[in-house]
Short mmCIF file of C-alpha atoms in Angstrom, two decimals:
data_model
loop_
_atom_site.label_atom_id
_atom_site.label_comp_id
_atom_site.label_asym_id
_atom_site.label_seq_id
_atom_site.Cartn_x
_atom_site.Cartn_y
_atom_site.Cartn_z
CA UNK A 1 17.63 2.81 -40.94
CA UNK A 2 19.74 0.03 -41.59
CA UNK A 3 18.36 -3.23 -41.00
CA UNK A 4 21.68 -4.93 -39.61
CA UNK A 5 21.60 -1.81 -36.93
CA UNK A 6 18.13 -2.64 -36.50
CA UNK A 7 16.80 -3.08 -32.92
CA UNK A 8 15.28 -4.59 -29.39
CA UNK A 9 13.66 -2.65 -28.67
CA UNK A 10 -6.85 -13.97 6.17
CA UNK A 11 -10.16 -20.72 17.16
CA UNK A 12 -13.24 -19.81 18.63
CA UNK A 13 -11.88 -19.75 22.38
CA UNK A 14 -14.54 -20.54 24.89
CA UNK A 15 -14.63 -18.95 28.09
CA UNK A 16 -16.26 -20.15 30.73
CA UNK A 17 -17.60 -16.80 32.59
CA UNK A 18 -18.38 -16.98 36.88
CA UNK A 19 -20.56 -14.46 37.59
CA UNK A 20 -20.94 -13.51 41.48
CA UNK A 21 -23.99 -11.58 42.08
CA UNK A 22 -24.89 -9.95 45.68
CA UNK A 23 -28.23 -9.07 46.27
CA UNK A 24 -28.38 -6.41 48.91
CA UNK A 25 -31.73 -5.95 50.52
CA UNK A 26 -32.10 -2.52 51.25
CA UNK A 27 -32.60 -2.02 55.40
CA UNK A 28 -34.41 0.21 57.13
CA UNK A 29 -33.03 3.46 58.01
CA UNK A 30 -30.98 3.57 61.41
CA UNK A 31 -30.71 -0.69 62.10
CA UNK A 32 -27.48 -2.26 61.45
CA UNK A 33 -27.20 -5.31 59.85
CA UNK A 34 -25.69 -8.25 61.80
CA UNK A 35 -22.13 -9.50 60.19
CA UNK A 36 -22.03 -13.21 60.42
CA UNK A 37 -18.07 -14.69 60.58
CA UNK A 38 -17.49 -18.01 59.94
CA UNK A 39 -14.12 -17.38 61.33
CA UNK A 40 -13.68 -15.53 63.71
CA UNK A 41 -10.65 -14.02 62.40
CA UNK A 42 -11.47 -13.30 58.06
CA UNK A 43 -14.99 -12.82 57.03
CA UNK A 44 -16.33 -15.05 54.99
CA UNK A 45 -17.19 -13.20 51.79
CA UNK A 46 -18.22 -16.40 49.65
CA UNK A 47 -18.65 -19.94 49.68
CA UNK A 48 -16.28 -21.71 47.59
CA UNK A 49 -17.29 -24.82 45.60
CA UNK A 50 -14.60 -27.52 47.06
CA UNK A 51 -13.44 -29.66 43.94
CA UNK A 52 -11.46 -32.80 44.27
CA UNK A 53 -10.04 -34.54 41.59
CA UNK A 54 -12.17 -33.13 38.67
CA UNK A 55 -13.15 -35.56 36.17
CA UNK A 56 -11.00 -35.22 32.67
CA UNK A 57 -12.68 -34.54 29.95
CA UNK A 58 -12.45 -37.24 27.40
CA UNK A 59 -12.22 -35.87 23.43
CA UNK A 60 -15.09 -35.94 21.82
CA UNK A 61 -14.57 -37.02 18.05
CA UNK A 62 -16.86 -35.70 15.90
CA UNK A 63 -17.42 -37.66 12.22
CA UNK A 64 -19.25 -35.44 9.36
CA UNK A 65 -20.85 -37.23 6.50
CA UNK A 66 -19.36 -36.50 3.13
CA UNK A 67 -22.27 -35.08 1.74
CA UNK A 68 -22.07 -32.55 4.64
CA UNK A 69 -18.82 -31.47 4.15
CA UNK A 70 -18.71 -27.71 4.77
CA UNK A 71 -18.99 -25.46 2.02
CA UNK A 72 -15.19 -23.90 2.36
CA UNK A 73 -13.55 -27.43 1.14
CA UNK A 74 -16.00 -26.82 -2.25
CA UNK A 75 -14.36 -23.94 -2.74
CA UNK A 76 -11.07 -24.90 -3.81
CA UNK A 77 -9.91 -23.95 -6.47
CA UNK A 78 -7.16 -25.01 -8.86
CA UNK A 79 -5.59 -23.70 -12.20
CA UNK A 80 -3.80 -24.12 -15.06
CA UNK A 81 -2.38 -22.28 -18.14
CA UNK A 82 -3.75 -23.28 -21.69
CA UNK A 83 -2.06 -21.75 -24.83
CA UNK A 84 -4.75 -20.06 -26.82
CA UNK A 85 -2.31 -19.36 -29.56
CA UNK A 86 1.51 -19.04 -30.73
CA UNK A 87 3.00 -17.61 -32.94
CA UNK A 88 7.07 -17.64 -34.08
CA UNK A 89 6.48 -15.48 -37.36
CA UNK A 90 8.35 -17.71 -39.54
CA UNK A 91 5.34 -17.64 -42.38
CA UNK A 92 5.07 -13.54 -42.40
CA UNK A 93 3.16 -11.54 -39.72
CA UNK A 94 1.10 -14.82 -38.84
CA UNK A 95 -2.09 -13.59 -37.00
CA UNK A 96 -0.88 -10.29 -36.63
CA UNK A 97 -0.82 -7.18 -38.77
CA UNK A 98 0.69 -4.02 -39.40
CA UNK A 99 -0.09 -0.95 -38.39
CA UNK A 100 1.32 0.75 -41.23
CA UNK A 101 3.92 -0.23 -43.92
CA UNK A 102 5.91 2.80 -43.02
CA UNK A 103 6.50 1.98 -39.54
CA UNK A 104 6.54 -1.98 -39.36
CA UNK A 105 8.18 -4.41 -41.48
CA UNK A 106 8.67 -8.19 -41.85
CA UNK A 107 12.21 -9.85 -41.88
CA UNK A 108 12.77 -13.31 -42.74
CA UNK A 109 16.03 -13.01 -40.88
CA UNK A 110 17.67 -10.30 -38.95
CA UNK A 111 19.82 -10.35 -35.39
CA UNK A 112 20.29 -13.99 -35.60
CA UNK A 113 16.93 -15.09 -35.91
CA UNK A 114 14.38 -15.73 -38.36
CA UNK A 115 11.06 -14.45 -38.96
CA UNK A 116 11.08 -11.01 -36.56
CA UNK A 117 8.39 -7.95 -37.08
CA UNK A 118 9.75 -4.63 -36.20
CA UNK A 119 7.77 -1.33 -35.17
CA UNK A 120 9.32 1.74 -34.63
CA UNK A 121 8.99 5.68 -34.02
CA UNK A 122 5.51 6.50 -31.59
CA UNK A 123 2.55 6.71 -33.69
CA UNK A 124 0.19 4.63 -31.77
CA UNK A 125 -1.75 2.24 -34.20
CA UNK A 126 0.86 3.00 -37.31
CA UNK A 127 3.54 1.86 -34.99
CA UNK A 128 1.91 -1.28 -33.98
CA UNK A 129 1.11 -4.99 -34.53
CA UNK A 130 -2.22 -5.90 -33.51
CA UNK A 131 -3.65 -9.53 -33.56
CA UNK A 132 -6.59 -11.19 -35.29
CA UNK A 133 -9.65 -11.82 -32.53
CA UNK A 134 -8.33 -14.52 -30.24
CA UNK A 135 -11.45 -16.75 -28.79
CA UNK A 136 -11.41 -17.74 -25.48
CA UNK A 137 -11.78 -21.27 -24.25
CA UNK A 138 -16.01 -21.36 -23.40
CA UNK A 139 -15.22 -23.66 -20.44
CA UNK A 140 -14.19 -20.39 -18.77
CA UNK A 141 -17.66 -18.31 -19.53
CA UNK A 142 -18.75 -20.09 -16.71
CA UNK A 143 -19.05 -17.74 -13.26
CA UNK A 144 -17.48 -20.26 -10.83
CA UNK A 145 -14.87 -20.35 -13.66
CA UNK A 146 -14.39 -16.65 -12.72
CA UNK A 147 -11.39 -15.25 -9.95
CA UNK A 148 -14.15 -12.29 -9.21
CA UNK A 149 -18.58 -13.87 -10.18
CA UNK A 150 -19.42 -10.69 -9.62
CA UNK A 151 -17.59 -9.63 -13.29
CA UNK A 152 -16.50 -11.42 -15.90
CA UNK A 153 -13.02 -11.70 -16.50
CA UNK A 154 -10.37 -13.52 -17.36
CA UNK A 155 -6.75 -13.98 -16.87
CA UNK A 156 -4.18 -13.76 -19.86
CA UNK A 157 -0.58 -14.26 -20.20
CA UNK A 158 1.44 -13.21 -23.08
CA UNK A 159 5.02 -14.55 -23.53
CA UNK A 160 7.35 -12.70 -26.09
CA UNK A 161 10.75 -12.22 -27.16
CA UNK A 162 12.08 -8.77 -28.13
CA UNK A 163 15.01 -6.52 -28.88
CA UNK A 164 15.24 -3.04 -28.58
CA UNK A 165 17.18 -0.81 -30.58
CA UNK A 166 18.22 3.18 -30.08
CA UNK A 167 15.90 3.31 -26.87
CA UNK A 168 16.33 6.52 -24.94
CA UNK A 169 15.27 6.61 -21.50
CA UNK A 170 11.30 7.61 -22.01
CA UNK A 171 11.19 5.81 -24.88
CA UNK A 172 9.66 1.70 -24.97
CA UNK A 173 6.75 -0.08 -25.95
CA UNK A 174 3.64 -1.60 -24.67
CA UNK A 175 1.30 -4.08 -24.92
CA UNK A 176 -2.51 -3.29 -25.39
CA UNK A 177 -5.99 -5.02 -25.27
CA UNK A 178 -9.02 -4.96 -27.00
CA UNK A 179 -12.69 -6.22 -25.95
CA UNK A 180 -14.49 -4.92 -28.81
CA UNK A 181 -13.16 -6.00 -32.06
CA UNK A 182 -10.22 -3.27 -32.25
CA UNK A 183 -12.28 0.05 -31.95
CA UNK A 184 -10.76 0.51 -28.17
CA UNK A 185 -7.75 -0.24 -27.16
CA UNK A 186 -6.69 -0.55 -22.67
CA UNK A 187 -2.47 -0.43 -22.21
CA UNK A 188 -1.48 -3.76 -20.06
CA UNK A 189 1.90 -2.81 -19.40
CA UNK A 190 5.09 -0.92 -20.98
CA UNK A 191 8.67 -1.53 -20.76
CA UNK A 192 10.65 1.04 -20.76
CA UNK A 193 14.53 1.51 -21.54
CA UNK A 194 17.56 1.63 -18.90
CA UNK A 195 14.57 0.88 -16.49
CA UNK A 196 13.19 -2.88 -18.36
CA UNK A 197 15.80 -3.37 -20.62
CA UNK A 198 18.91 -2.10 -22.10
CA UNK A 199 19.47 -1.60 -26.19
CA UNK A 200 21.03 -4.65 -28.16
CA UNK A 201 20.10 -7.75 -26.53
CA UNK A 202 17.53 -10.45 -27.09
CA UNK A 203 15.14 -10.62 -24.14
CA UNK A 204 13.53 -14.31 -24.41
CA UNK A 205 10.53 -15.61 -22.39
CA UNK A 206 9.79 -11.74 -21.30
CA UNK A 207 5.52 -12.31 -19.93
CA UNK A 208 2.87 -9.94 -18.79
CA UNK A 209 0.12 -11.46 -16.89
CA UNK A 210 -3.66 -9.64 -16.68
CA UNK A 211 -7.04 -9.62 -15.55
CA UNK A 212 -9.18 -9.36 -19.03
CA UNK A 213 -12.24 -7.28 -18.18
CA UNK A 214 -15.01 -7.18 -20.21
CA UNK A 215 -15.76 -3.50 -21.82
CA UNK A 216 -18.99 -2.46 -21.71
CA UNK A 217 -20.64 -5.83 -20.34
CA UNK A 218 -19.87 -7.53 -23.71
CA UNK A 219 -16.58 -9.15 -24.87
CA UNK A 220 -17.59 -9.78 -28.67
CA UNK A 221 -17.76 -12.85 -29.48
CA UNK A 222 -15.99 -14.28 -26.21
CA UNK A 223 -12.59 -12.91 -27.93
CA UNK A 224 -10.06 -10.29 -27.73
CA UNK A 225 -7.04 -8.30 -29.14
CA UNK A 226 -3.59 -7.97 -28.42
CA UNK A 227 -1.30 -4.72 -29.64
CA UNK A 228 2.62 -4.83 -29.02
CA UNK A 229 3.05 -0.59 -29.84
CA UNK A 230 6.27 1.54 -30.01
CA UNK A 231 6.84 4.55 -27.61
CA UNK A 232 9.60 5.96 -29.52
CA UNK A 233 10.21 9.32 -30.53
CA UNK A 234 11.58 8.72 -33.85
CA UNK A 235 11.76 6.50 -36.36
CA UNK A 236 15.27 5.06 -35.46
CA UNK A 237 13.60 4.05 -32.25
CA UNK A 238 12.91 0.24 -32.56
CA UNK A 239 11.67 -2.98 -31.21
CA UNK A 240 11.98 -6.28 -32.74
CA UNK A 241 9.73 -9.14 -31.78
CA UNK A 242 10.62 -12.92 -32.59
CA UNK A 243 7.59 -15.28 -31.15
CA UNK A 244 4.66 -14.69 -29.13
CA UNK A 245 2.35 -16.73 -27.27
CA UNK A 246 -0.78 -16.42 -25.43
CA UNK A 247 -2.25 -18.23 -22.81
CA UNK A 248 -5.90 -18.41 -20.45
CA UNK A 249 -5.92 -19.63 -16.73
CA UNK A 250 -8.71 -21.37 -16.50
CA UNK A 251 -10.02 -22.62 -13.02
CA UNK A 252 -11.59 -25.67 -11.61
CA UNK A 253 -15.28 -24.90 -11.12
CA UNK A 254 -16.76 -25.55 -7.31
CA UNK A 255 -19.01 -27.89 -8.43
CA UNK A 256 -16.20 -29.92 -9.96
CA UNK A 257 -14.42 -29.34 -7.46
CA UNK A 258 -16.80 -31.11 -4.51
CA UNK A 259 -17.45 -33.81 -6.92
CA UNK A 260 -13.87 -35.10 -6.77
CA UNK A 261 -13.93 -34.94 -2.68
CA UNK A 262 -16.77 -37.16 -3.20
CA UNK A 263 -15.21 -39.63 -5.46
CA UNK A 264 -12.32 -39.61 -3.26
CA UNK A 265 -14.20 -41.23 -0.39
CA UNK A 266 -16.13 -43.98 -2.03
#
């Protein structure tokens, strides 16, 4: 193929309950029991309490020590996005590499842009680019760090521009993870043409955000893989990728978290 026709691919209400109870005494068989009026024209069926001018309640205002604040206000949490690494490909394939030599290549320049890897055809790994072992930051190994402490996991961003080329309706690409230095692979998502994107144009700032699970209860080293793979069905079907960049949300701990409130108040 060409390389000039190369391309892009969640009130507590109190009620106050009256409970009227009669206490019938049971009478002996055959003797009526006298009805007592108190008017001679309506029984009187109960005595009612005569109220006048209730007092008013006055607010009570209840003050709570800081150190007793309740355990909900620890629990915010915020969160921000730290780049782990980027990557714009002008020094060759950077921290990536190929699949294969026959289905990915480097181009200094090519669609009006310089430094772009290409992978093409379907072949899984031999139509891929797969990264180097990206550490994560250790501040999030920590389980209040974690959106779920009963795993540990992690969320990851990945921000990418791309242009397809000669896409038919099935065909796309994806982007992949690894937890155990490369020997698995789990898909994160995949665009697809005429559905994600149409042929010929740059798509800039394009992002997948996902939970990062560990595999296995280990992630090696405290690192992982990324895989941008072609879903083509020949090898005029094409995706060029410009720059890359991928980022960790990492979460204010509880802890940390109550310790401001405190500060806050002094």
């Amino acid at each position: 193929m060409d390389v000039s026709s190369a391309i892009v691919d969640d009130t507590t209400t109190n009620t106050d309950a009256t409970t009227t109870t009669t206490n019938d005494t049971e009478k002996p068989s055959g003797v009526e029991r006298p009805v007592s009026y108190s008017n001679p024209e309506r029984p009187s069926l109960a005595i009612q309490p005569s109220i006048t001018n209730p007092p008013t309640a006055s607010p009570v205002i209840t003050t709570t020590a800081q150190d007793e604040l309740p355990q909900s206000l620890s629990s915010i949490q915020t969160s921000s996005w730290t780049e782990l690494l980027s990557d714009d490909f002008q020094d060759s394939f950077g921290i990536f590499h190929p699949g294969s030599t026959e289905y990915v290549t480097y181009y200094p320049y090519v669609k009006e842009r310089h430094g772009v890897l290409r992978i093409q055809h379907g072949q899984d790994m031999r139509s891929s680019i797969y990264s180097d072992n990206i550490a994560l930051l250790e501040d999030a190994s920590s389980p209040t760090m974690n959106r779920n402490s009963n795993s540990n996991s992690r969320m990851i961003k990945v921000v990418f521009s791309y242009y397809a080329n000669s896409m038919e309706i099935y065909d796309g690409f994806c982007i992949d993870t690894s937890v155990d230095d490369g020997n698995s692979w789990h898909s994160q998502k995949c665009w697809h043409a005429e559905t994600d994107f149409t042929n010929g144009s740059w798509y800039d700032d394009s992002f997948v955000a996902f939970e990062l699970k560990e595999h296995q209860d280990n992630v090696v080293d405290g690192s992982f893989r990324i895989r941008f793979r072609c879903k083509g069905n020949s090898d005029k079907d094409d995706v060029l990728f410009d720059k890359v960049k991928v980022l960790q949300e990492l979460l204010v701990a509880e802890e940390t978290r109550s310790d401001v409130l405190k500060d806050s108040k002094q």
